[in-house]
CSV table of C-alpha atoms and ligand atoms in Angstrom, one decimal:
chain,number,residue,atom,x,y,z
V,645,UNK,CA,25.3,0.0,8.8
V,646,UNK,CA,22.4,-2.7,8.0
V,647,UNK,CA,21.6,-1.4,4.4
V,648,UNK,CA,17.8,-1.1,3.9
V,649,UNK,CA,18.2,-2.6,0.3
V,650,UNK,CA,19.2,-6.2,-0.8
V,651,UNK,CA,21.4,-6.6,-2.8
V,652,UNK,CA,21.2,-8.0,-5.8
V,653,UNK,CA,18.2,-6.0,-7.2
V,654,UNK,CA,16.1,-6.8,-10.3
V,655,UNK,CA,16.6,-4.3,-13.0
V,656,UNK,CA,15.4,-5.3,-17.0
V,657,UNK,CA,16.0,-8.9,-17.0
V,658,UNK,CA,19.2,-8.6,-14.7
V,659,UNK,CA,19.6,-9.1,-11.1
V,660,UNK,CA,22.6,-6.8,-10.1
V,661,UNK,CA,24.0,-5.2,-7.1
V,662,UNK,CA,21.8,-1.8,-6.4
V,663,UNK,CA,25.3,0.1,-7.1
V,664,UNK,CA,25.2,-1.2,-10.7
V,665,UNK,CA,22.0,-0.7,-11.2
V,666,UNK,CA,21.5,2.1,-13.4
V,667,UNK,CA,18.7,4.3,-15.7
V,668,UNK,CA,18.4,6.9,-18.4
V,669,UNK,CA,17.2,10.4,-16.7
V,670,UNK,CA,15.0,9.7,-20.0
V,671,UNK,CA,13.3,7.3,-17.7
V,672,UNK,CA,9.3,8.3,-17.8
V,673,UNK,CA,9.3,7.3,-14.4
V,674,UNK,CA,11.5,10.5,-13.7
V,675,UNK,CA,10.4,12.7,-16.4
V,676,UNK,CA,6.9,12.1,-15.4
V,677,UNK,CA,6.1,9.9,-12.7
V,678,UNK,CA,4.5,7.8,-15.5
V,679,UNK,CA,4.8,4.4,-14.2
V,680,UNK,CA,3.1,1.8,-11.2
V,681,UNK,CA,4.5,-0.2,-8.1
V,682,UNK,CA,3.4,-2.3,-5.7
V,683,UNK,CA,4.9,-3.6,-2.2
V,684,UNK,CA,4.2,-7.0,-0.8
V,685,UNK,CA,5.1,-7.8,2.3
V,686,UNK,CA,7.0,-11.0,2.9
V,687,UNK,CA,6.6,-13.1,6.5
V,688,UNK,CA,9.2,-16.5,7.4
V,689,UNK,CA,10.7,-15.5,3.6
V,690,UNK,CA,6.9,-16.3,2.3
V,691,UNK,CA,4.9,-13.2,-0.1
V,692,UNK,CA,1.8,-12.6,1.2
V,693,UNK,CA,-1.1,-12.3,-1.1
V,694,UNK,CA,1.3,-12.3,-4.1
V,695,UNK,CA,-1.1,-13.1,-6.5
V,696,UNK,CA,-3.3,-10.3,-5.5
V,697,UNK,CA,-0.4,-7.8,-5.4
V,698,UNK,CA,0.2,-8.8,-9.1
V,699,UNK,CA,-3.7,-8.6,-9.9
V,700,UNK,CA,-3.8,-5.2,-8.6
V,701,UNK,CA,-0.1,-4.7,-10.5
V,702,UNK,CA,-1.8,-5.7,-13.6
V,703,UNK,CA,-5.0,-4.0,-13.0
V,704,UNK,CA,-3.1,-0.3,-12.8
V,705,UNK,CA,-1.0,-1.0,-15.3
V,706,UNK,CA,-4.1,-1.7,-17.9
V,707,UNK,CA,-5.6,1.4,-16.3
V,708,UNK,CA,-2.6,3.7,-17.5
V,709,UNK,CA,-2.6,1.6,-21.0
V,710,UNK,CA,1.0,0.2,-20.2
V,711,UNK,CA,1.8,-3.5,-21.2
V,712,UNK,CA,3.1,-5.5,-18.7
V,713,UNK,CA,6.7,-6.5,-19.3
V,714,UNK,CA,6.6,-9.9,-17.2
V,715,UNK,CA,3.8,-12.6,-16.5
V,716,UNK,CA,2.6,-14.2,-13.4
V,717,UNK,CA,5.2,-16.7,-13.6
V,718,UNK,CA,7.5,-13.9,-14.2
V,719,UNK,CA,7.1,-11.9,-11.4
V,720,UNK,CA,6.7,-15.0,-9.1
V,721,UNK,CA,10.2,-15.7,-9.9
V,722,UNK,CA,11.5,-12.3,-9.8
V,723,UNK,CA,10.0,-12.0,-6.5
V,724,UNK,CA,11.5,-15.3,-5.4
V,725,UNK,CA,14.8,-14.8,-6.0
V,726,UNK,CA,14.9,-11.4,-4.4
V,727,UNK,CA,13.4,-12.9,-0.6
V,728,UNK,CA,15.9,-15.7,-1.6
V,729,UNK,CA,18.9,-13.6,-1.6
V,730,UNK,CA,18.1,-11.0,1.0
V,731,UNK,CA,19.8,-11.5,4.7
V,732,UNK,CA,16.2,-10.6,6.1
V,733,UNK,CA,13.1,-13.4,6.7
V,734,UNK,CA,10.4,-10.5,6.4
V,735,UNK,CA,11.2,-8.7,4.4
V,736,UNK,CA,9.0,-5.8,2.0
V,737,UNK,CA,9.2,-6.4,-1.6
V,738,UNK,CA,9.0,-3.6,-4.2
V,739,UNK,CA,8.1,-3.5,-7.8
V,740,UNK,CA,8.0,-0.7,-10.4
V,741,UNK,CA,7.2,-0.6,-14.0
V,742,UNK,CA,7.6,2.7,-15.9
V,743,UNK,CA,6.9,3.5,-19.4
V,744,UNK,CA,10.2,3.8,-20.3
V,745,UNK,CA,12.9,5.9,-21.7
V,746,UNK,CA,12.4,7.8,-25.0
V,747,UNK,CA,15.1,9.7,-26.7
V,748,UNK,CA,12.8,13.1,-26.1
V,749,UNK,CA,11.0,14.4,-23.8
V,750,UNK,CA,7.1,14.3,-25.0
V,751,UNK,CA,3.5,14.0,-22.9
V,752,UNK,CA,2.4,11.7,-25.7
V,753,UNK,CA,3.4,7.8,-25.1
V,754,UNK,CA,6.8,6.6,-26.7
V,755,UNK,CA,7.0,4.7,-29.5
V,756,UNK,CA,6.4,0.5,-28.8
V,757,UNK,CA,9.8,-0.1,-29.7
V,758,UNK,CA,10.7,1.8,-26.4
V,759,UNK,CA,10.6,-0.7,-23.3
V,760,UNK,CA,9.0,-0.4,-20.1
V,761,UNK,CA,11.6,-0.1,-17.2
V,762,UNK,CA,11.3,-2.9,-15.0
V,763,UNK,CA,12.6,-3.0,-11.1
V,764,UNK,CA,12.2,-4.4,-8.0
V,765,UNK,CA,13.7,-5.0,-4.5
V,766,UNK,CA,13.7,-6.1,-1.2
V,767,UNK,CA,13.7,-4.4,1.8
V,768,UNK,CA,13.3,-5.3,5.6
V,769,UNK,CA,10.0,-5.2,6.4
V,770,UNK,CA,9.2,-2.2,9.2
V,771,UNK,CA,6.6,-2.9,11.2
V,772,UNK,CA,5.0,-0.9,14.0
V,773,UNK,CA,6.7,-1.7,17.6
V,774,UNK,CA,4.4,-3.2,20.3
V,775,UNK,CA,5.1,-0.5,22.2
V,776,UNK,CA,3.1,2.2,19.7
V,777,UNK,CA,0.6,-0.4,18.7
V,778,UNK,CA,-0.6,-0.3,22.6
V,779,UNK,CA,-1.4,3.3,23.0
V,780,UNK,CA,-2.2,4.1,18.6
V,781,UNK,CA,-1.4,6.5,16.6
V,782,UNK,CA,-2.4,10.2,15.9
V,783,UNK,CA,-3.6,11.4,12.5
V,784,UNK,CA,-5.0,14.6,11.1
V,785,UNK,CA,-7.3,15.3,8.5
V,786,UNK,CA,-6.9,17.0,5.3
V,787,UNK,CA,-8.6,17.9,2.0
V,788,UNK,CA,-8.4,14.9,-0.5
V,789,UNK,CA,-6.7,17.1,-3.5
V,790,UNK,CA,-5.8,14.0,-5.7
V,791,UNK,CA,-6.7,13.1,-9.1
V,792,UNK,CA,-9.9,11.3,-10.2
V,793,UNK,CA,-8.0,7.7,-10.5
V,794,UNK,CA,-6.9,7.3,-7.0
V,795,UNK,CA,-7.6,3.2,-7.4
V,796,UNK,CA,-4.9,3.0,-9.3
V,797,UNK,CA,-1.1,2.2,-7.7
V,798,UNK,CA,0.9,5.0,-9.8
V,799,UNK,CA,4.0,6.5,-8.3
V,800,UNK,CA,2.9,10.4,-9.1
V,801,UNK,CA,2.0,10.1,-5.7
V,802,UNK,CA,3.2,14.4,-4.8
V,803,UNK,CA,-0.8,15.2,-3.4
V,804,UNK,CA,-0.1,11.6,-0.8
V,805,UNK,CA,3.7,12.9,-0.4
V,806,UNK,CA,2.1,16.6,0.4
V,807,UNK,CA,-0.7,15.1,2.9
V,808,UNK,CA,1.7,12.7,4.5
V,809,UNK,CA,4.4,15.3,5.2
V,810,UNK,CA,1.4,17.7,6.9
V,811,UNK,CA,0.8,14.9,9.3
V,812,UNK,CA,4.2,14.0,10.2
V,813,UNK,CA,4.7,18.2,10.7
V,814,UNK,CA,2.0,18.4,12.5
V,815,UNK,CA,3.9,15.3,15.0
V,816,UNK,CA,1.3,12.7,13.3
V,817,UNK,CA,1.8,9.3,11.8
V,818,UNK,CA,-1.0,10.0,8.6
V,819,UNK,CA,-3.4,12.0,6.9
V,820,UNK,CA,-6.7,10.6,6.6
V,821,UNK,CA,-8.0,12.1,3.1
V,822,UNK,CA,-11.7,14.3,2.9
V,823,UNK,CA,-13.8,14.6,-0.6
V,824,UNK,CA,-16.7,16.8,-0.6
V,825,UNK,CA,-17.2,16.0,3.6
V,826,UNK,CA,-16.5,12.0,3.1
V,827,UNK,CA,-13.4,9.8,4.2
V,828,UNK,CA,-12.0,8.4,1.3
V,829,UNK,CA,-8.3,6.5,2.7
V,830,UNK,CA,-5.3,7.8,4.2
V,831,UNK,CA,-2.5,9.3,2.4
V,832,UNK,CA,-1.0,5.7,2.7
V,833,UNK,CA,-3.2,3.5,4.2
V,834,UNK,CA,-7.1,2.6,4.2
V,835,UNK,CA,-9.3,3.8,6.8
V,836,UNK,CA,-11.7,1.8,8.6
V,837,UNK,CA,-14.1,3.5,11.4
V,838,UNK,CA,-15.6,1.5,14.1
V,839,UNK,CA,-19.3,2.9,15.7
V,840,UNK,CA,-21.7,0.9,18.0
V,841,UNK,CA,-19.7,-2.2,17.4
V,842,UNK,CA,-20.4,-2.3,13.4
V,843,UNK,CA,-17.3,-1.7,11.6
V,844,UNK,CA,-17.9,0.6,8.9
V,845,UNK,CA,-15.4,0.6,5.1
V,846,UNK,CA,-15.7,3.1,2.7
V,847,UNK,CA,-16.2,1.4,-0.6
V,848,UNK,CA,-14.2,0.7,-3.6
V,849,UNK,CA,-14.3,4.1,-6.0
V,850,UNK,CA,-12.0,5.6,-8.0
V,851,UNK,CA,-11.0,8.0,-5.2
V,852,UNK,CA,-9.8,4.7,-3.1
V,853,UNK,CA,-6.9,2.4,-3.5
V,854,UNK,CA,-8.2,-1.2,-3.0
V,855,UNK,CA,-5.8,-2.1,-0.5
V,856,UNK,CA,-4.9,-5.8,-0.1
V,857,UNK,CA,-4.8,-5.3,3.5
V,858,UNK,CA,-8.7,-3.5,3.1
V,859,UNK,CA,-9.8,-7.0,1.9
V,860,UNK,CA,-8.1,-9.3,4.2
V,861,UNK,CA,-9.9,-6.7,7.1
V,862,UNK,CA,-13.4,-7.7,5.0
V,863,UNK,CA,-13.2,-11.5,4.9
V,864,UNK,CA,-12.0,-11.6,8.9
V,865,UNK,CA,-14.6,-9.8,9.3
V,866,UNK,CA,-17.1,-11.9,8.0
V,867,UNK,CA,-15.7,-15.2,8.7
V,868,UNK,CA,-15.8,-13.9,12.4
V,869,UNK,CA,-19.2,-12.3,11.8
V,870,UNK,CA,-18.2,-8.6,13.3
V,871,UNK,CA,-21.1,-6.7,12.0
V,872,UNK,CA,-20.1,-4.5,8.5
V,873,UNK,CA,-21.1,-1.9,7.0
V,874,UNK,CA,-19.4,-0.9,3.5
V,875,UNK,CA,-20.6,2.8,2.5
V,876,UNK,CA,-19.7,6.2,2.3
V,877,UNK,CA,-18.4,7.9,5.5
V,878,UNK,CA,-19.1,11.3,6.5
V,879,UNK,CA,-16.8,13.4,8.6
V,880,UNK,CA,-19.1,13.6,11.0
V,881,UNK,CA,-19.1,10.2,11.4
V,882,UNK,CA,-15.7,9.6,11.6
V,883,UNK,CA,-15.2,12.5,13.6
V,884,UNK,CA,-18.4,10.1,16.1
V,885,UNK,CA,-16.4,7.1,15.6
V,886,UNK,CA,-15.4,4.6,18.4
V,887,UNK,CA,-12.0,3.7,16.9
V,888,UNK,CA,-10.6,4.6,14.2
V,889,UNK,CA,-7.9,2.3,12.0
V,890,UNK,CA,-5.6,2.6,9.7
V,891,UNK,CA,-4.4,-0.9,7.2
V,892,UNK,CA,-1.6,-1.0,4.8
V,893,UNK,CA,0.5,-3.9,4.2
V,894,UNK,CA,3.3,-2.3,6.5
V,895,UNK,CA,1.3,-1.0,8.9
V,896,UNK,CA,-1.2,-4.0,8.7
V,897,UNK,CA,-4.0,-3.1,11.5
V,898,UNK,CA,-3.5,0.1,13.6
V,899,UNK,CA,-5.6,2.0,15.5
V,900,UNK,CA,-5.5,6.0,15.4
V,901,UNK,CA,-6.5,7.0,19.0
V,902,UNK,CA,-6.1,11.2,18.1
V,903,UNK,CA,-7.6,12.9,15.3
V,904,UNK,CA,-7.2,16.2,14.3
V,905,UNK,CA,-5.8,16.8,18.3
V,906,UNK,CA,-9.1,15.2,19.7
V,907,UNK,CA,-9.7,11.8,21.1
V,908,UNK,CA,-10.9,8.9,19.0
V,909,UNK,CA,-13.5,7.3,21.3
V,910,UNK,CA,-11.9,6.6,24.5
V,911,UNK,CA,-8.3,7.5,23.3
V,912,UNK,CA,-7.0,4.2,23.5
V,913,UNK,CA,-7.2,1.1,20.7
V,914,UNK,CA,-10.3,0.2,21.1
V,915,UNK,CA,-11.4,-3.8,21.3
V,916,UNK,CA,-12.8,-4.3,17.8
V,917,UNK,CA,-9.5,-3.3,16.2
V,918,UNK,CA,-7.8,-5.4,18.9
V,919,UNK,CA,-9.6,-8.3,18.1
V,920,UNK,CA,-8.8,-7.6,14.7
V,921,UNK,CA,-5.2,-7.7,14.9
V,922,UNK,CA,-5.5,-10.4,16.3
V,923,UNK,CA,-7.7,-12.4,13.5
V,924,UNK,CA,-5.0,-10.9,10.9
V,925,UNK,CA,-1.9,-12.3,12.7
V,926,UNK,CA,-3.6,-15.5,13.3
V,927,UNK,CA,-4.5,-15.5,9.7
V,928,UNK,CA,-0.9,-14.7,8.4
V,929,UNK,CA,0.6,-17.3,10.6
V,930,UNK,CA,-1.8,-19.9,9.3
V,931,UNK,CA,-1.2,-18.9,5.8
V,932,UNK,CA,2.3,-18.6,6.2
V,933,UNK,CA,2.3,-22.1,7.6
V,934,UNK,CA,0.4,-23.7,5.0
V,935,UNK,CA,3.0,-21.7,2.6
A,1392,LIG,N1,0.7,2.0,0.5
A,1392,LIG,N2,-4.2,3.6,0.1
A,1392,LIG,C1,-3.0,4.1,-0.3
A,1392,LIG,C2,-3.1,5.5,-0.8
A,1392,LIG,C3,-1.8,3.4,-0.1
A,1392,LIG,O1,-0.7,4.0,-0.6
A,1392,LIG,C4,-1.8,2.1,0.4
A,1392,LIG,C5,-0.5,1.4,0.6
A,1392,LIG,C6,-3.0,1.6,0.9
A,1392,LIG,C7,-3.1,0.2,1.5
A,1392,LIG,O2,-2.9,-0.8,0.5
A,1392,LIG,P1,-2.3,-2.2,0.8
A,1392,LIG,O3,-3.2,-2.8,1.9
A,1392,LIG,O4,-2.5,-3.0,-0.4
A,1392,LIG,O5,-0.9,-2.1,1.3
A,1392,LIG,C8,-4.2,2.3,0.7
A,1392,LIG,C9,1.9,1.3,0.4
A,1392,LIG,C10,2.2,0.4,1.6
A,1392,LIG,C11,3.0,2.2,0.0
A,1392,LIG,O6,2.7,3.2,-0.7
A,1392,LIG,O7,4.1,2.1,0.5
């Protein structure tokens, strides 16, 4: 059985096998889902946008007033090693930093003298088969019932897990999220709608995640001058939209060709998100190359 992850794993300092790597049910990470991740995907054993994976780490971990227990250089070599000893070349790396394990169970932060809980691993990276890329893929909408702080990577993620599993019941790969009649993101994923030949991005609020992938989309766009538009998108207008897309760092640039049962468009990836893909595998492979 090809296990889905590496061993060793990075755990507090220590790079162990996964079945020695072991936490308090103290944790605060299980207690309360008080703690952050990130994933960063990894091409030819190279992370992609590492340095803004770790901007973004730092920036949620400042937003939930948690220190962060490694630097730059820290994580660079945490990450490193893990790509370095997994069998896989891309590979999906993922890092978690909780607030610890107290000796009690209380709302109110620990004490400083309690540690943050540090992990990370490696994975192999899953990404959508040619096959499901030709035809898309189908989401549903639903109403965005998350918390006000939605830019922030946390891992008390039950309203995204709740959303997700209503699309994949419904026989649908996401949920694209709704806030007083506007597309914010998907339960996973950013949204991008295309109308007209502008491609149209929701902007960067607390009710967004500022996906990694969302800003790669932005500067292709413009270096390749396809017409953009960032602003608030009604339902109407997504519901009006040529294509529809979905971008995560797994999922990288996929169109949605049903919503909500309905056709997006034509019903079949339309040729701005083709184009797109194409402009965002020609940019990994150059930056890949480069290294
Ligand atoms: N999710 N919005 C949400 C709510 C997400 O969970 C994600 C990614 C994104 C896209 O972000 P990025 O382009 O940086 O991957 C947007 C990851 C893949 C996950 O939870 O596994």
């Amino acid at each position: 059985m090809t296990p889905y992850v590496a061993d060793p794993v990075y755990l507090n300092g220590r790079f162990l096998p996964l079945a020695e790597a072991g936490i308090s049910p103290l944790d605060r990470g299980f207690l309360y889902g008080d703690g952050v991740y990130e994933l960063v995907p990894v091409y030819s054993r190279r992370p992609f946008r590492l340095a803004e994976h770790l901007t973004r780490l730092q920036a949620t971990l400042d937003g939930i007033r948690l220190a962060n227990p490694l630097d730059v250089a820290g994580w660079t070599a945490v990450v490193e090693r893990l790509i370095a000893e997994a069998p896989w070349a891309d590979q999906s790396i993922y890092l978690q930093v909780t607030r610890g394990a107290d000796n009690k169970r209380d709302h109110a932060f620990p004490p400083a003298s309690v540690p943050p809980t540090a992990f990370a691993f490696s994975s192999p990276l899953v990404t959508t088969p040619a096959d499901i890329r030709a035809v898309g893929v189908a989401a549903i909408t639903v109403a965005d019932d998350r918390w006000a702080h939605c830019n922030l990577k946390v891992i008390s993620l039950l309203a995204n897990i709740l959303a997700r599993q209503q699309a994949v019941d419904a026989g649908c790969a996401e949920a694209l999220l709704i806030r007083d009649g506007y597309l914010k993101e998907g339960a996973a994923s950013n949204i991008f709608v295309v109308k007209d030949g502008v491609l149209l991005a929701p902007p960067k609020t607390s009710f967004m995640l500022p996906g990694i992938t969302y800003d790669v989309v932005l500067e292709l766009a413009a270096c390749h001058g396809q017409p953009l538009k960032i602003g608030e998108i009604h339902e109407n207008e997504l519901r009006a939209a040529d294509e529809v897309w979905m971008t995560s760092s797994t999922k990288e640039v996929l169109a949605i060709t049903t919503l909500d049962g309905a056709p997006v468009g034509n019903g079949t990836p339309g040729p701005v998100g083709e184009r797109m893909w194409q402009w965002y595998q020609d940019f990994k492979n150059t930056v890949m190359r480069k290294g």
